[in-house]
mmCIF file of C-alpha atoms in Angstrom:
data_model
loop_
_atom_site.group_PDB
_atom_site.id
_atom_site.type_symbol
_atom_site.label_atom_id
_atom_site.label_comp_id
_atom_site.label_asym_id
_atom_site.label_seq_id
_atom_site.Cartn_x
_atom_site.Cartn_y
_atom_site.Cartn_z
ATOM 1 C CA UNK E 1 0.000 0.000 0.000
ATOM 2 C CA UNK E 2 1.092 3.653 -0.509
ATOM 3 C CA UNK E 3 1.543 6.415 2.003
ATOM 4 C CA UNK E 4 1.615 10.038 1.084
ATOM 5 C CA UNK E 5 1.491 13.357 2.809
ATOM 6 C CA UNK E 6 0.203 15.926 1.634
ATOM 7 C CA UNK E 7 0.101 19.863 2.514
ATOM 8 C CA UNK E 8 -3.508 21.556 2.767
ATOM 9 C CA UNK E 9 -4.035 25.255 3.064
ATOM 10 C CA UNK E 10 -7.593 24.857 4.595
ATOM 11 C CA UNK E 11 -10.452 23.133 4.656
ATOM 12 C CA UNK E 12 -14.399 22.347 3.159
ATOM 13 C CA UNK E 13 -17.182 21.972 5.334
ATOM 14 C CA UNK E 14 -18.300 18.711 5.776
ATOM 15 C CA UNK E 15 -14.781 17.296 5.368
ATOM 16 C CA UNK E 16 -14.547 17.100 1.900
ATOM 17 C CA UNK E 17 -11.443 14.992 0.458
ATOM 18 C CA UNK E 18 -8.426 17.086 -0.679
ATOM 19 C CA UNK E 19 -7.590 16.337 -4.639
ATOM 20 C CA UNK E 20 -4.367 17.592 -4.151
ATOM 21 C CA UNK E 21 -1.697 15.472 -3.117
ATOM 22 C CA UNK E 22 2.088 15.815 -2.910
ATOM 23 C CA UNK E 23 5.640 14.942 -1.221
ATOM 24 C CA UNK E 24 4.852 11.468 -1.524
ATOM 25 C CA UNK E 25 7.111 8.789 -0.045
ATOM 26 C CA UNK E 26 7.453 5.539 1.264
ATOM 27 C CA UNK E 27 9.479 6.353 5.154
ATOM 28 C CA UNK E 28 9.824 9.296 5.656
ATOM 29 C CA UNK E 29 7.589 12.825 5.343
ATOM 30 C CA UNK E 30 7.343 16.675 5.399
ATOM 31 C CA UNK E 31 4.284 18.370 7.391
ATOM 32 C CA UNK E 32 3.880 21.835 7.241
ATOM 33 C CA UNK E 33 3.485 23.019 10.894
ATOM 34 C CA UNK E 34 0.550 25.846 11.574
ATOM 35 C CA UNK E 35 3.910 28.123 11.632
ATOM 36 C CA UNK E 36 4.814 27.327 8.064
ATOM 37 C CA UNK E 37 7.591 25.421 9.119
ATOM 38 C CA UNK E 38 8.738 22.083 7.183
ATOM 39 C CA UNK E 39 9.719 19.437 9.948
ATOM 40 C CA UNK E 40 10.680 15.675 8.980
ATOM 41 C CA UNK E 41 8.541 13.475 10.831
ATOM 42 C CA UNK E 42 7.662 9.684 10.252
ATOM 43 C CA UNK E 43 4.471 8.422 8.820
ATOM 44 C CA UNK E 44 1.693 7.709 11.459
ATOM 45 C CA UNK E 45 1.362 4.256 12.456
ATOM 46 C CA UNK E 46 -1.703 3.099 10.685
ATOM 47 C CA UNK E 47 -4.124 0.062 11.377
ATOM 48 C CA UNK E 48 -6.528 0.585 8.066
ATOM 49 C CA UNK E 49 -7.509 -3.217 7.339
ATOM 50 C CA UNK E 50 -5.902 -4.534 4.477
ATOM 51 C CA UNK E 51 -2.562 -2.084 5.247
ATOM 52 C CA UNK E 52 0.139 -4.712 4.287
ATOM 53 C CA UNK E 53 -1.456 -6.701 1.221
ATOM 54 C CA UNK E 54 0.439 -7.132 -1.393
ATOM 55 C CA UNK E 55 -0.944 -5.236 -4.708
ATOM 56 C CA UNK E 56 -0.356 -8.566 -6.697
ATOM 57 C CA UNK E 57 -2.161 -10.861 -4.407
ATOM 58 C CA UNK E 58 -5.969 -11.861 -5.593
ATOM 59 C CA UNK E 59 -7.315 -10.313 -8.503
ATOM 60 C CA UNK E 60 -5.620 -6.785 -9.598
ATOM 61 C CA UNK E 61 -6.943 -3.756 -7.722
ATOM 62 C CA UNK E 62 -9.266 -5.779 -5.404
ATOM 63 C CA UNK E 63 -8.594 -4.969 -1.815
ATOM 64 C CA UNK E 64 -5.784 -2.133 -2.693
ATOM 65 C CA UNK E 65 -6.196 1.103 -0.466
ATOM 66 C CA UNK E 66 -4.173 4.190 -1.157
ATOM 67 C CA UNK E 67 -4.055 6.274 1.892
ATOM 68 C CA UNK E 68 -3.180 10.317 2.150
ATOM 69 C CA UNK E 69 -2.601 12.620 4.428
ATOM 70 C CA UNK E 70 -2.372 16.066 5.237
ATOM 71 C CA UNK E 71 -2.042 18.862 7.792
ATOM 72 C CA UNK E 72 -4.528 21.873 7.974
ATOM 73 C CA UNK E 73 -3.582 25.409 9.410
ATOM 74 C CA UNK E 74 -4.593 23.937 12.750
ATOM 75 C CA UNK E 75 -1.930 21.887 12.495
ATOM 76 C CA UNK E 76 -4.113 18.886 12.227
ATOM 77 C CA UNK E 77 -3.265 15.391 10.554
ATOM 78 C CA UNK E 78 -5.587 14.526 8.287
ATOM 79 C CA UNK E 79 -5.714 10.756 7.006
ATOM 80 C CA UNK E 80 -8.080 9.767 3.928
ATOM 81 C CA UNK E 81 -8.801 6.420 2.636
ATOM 82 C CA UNK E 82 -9.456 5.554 -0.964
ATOM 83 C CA UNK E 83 -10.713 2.022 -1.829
ATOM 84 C CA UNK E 84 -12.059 0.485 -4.966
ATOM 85 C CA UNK E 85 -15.695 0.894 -3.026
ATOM 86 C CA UNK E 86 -15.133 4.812 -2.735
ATOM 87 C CA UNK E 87 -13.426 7.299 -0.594
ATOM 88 C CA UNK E 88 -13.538 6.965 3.488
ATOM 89 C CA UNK E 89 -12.345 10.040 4.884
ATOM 90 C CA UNK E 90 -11.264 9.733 8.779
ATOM 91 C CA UNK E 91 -9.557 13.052 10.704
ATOM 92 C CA UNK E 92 -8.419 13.847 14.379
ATOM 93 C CA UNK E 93 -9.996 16.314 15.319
ATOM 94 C CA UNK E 94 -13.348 13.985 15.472
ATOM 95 C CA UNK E 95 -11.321 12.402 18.158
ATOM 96 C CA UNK E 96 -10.292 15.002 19.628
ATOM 97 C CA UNK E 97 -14.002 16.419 19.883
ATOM 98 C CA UNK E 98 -14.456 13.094 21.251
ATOM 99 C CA UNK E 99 -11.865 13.679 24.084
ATOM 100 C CA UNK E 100 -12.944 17.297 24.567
ATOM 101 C CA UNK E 101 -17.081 16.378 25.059
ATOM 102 C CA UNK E 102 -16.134 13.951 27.440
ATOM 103 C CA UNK E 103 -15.463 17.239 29.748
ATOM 104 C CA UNK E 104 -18.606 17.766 30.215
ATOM 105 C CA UNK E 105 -18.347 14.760 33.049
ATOM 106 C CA UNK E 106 -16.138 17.318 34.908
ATOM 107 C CA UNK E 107 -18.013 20.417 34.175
ATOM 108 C CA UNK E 108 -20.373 20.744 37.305
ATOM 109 C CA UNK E 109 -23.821 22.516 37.335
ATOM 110 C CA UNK E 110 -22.796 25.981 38.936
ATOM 111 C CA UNK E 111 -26.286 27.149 39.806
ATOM 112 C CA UNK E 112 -26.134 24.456 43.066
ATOM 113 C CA UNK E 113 -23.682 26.330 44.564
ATOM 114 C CA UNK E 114 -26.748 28.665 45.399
ATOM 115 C CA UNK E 115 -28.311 25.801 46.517
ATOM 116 C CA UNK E 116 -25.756 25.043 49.111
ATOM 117 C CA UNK E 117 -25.873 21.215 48.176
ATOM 118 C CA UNK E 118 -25.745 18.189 45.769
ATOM 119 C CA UNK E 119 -23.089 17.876 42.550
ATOM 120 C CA UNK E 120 -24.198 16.925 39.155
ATOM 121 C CA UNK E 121 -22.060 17.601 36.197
ATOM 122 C CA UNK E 122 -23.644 18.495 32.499
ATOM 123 C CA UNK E 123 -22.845 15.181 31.047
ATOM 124 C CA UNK E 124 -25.089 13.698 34.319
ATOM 125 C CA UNK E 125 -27.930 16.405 33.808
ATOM 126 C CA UNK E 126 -27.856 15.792 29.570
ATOM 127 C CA UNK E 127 -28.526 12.255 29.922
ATOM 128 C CA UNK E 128 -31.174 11.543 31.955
ATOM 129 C CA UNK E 129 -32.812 15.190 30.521
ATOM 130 C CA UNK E 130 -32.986 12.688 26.991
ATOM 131 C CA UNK E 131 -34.751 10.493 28.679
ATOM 132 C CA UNK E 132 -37.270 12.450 30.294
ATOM 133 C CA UNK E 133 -38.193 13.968 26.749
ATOM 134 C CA UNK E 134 -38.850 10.343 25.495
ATOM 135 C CA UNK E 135 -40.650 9.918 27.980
ATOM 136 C CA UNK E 136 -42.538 12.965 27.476
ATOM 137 C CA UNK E 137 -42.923 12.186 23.225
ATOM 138 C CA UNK E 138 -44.654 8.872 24.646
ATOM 139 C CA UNK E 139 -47.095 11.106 26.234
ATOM 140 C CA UNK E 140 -47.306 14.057 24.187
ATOM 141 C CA UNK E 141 -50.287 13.879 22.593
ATOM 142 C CA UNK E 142 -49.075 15.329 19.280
ATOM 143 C CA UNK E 143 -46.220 13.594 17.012
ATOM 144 C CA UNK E 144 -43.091 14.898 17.610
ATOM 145 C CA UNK E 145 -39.718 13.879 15.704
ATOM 146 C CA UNK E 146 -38.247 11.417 18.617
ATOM 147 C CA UNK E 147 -34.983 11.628 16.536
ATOM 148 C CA UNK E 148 -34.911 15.490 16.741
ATOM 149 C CA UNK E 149 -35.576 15.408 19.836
ATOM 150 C CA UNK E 150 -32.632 13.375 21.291
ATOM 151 C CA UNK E 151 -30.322 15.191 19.602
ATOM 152 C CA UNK E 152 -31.655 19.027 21.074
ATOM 153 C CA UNK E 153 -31.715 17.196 24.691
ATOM 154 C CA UNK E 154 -28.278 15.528 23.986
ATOM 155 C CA UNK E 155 -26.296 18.433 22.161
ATOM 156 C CA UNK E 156 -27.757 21.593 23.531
ATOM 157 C CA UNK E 157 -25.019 22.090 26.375
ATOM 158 C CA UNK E 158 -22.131 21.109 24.438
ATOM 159 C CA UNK E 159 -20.789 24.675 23.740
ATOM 160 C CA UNK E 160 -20.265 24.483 27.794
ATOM 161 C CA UNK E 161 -17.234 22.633 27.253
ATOM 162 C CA UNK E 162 -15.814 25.261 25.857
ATOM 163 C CA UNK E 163 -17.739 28.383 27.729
ATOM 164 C CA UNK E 164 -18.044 26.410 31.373
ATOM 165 C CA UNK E 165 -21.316 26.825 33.376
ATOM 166 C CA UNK E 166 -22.599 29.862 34.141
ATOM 167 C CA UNK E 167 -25.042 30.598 36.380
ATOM 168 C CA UNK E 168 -27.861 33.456 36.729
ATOM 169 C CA UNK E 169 -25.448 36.375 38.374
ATOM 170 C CA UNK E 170 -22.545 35.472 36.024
ATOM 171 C CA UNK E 171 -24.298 36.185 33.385
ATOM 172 C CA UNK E 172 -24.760 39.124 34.422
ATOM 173 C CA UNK E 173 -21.307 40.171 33.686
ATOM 174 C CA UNK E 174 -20.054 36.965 31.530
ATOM 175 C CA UNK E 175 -20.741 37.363 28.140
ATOM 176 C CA UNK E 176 -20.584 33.236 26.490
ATOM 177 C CA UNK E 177 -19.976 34.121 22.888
ATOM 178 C CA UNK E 178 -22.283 31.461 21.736
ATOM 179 C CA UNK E 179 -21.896 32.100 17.993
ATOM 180 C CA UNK E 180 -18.063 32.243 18.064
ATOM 181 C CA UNK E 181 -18.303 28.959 19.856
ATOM 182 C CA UNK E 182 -20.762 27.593 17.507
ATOM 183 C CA UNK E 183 -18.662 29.025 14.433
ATOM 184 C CA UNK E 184 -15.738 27.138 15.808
ATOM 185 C CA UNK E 185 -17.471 23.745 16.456
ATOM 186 C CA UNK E 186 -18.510 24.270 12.556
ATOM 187 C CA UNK E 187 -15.060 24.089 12.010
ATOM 188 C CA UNK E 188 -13.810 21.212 14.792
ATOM 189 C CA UNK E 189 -16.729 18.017 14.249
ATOM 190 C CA UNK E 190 -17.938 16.574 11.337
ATOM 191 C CA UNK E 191 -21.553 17.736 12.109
ATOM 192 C CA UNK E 192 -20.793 21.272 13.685
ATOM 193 C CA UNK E 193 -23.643 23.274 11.266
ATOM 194 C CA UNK E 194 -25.825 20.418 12.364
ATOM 195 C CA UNK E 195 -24.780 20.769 16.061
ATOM 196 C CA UNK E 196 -24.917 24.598 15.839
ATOM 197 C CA UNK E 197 -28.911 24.014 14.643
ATOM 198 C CA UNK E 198 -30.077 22.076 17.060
ATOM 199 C CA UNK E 199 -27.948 24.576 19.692
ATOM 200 C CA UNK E 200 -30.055 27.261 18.227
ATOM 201 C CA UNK E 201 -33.317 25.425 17.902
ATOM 202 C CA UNK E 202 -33.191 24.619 21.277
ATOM 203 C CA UNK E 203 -32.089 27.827 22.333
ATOM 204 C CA UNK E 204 -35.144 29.646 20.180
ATOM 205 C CA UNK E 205 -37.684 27.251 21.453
ATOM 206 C CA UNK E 206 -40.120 27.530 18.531
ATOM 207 C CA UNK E 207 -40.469 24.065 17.436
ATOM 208 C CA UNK E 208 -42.293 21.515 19.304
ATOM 209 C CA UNK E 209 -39.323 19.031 19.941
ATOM 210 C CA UNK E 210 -37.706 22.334 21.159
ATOM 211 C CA UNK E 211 -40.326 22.694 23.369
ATOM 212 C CA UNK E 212 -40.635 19.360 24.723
ATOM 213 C CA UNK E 213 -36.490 19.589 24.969
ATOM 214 C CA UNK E 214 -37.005 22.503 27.248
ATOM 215 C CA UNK E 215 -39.502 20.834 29.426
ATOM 216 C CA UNK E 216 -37.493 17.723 29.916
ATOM 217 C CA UNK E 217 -34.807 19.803 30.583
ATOM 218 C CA UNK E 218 -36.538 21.919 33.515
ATOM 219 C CA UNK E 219 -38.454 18.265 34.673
ATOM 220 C CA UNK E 220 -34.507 16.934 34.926
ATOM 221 C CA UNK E 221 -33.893 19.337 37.819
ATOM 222 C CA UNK E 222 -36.833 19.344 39.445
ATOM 223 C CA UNK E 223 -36.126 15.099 39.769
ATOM 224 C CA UNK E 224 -32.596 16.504 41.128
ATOM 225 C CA UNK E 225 -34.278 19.084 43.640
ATOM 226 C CA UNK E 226 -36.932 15.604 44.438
ATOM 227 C CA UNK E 227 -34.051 13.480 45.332
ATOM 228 C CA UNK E 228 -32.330 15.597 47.876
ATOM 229 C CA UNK E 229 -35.457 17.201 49.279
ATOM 230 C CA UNK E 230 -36.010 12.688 49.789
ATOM 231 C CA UNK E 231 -32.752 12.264 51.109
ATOM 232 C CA UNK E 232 -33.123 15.002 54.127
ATOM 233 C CA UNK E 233 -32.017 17.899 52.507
ATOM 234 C CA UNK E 234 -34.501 21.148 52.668
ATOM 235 C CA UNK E 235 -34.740 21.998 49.262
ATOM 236 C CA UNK E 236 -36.359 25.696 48.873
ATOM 237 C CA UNK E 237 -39.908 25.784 47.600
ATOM 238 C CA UNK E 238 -39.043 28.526 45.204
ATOM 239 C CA UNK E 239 -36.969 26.305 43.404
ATOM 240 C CA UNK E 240 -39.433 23.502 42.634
ATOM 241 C CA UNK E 241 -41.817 26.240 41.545
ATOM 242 C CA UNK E 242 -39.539 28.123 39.169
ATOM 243 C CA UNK E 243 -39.083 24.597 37.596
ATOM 244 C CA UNK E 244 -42.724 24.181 37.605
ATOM 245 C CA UNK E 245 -43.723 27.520 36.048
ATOM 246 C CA UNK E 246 -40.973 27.330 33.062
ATOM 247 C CA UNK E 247 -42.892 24.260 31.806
ATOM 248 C CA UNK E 248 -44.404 24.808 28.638
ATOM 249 C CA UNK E 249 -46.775 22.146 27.731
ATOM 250 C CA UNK E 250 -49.703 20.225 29.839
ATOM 251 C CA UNK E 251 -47.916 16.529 29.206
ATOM 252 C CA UNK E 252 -44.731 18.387 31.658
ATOM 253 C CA UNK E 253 -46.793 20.111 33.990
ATOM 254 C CA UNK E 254 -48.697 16.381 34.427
ATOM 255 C CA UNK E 255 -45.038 14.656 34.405
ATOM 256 C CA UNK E 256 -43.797 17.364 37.339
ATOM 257 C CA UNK E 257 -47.164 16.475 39.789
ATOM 258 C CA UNK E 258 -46.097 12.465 39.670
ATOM 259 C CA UNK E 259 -42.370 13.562 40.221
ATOM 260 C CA UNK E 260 -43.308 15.528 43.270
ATOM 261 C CA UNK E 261 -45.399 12.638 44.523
ATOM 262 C CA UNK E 262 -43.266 9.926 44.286
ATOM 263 C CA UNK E 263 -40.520 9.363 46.363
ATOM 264 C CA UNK E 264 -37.212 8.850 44.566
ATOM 265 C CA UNK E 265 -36.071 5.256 45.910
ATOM 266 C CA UNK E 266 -39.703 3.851 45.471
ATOM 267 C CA UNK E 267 -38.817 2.376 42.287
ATOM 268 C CA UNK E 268 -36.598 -0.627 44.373
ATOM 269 C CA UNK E 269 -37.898 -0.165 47.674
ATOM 270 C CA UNK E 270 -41.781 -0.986 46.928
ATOM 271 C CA UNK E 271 -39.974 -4.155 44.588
ATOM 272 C CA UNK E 272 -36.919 -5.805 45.832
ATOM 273 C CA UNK E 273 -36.802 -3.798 49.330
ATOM 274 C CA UNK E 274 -38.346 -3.952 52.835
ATOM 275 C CA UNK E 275 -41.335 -2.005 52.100
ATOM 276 C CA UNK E 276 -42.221 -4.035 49.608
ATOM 277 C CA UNK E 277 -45.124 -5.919 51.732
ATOM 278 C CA UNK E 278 -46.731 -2.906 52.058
ATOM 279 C CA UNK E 279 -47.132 -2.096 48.805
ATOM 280 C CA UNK E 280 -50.371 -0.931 47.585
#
């Protein structure tokens, strides 16, 4: 199989393949450096399947690849992948956007501090907010885009790993610089206009998965505020009602009255615990 690098000033949305290739060799290569700067480095050590078949074994051309590479301005290796099938096009910065959204399991909910206690980071609060808006689509007496609406619950705090958290007063005097951060995610995933959509649908609140994405994400924290209010801790009553009077649609507001009446470890306890012989 053939290696080359290749040089790219740039790069098309949606990671389109590069039809320029050059500096090809077999050991040894030249990557420009986002300072313009030529530096010998050696190839990357590959694992595409079918790296070290011979060209002459089986019929001629069948499972041949010809890979390429190239570095952006960002100093970025790209690797692309052409097969007798069609082109496969893999690049690191999906993995590092992989690395970096797995922040958000560090990132911690800042508006607790005002409550004095309980932790939960934004990965925690994302994933159970998609499936309280499942839950809420099953429901929801109108059809709603289930798809759609995993993908607002799932992606809408993601330009937090790059912003942080912020809270009621710091936005007061923080200013986020969503659309720069969007702009930049356009730039960083392989679905960054999609991601900056459904960041901006969500945000807008127009569409009905939007809405339903807003609810689950308000009935999320009010199941936080449940749990510690069950575990001893005095939760203030003005919380639970802001949660309760953001709601937007009737299938929430009837989701929030069975939250508030149901105690959070009933789920085991009434099953597999002590309590269970007096269950109802």
């Amino acid at each position: 199989m053939t290696l080359r690098i290749s040089a790219k000033r740039g790069f098309t949305h949606r990671w389109a393949a590069s039809k320029r290739a050059s500096n090809s060799c077999r050991g040894q290569s030249t990557l420009v450096s986002p300072r313009g700067k030529r530096s010998p480095r050696a190839l990357p050590n590959l694992t595409l399947e079918g790296r070290n078949r011979q060209s002459g074994s089986g019929s001629e051309g069948q499972g041949r690849r010809e890979t390429r590479g190239g570095e952006d301005r960002k100093g970025v290796v790209r690797l692309e992948t052409l097969t007798p099938q069609g082109r496969w096009l893999m690049d690191k910065r999906s993995v590092h956007f992989l690395y970096e959204v797995g922040l958000l399991a560090q990132i911690q909910r800042s508006g607790l501090a005002f409550l004095g206690f309980g932790r939960q980071s934004v990965a925690e609060h994302s994933f159970r907010m998609a499936h309280v808006a499942l839950i809420l689509a099953h429901w929801h007496p109108e059809k709603v885009d289930e798809a759609k609406l995993l993908r607002l619950c799932l992606f809408h705090d993601v330009p937090e790993v790059r912003t942080g958290d912020h809270h009621y007063v710091n936005r007061r005097y923080v200013t986020e610089r969503l659309a720069d951060v969007l702009l930049d995610l356009e730039q960083d995933t392989p679905y960054g206009r999609d991601l900056s959509e459904w960041v901006l649908e969500f945000e807008k609140g127009d569409s009905p998965e939007a809405q339903l994405a807003r609810d689950a994400d308000q009935l999320e924290m009010l199941l936080f505020l449940k749990e510690q209010r069950d575990k001893g801790y005095e939760v203030p009553e003005l919380w639970i009602r802001a949660c309760r009077q953001r709601l937007l649609t009737k299938t929430a507001q009837a989701l929030a009255e069975v939250i508030l009446t149901t105690r959070f470890d009933e789920w085991w306890q009434h099953r597999w615990g002590e309590t269970r012989e007096f269950r109802p």
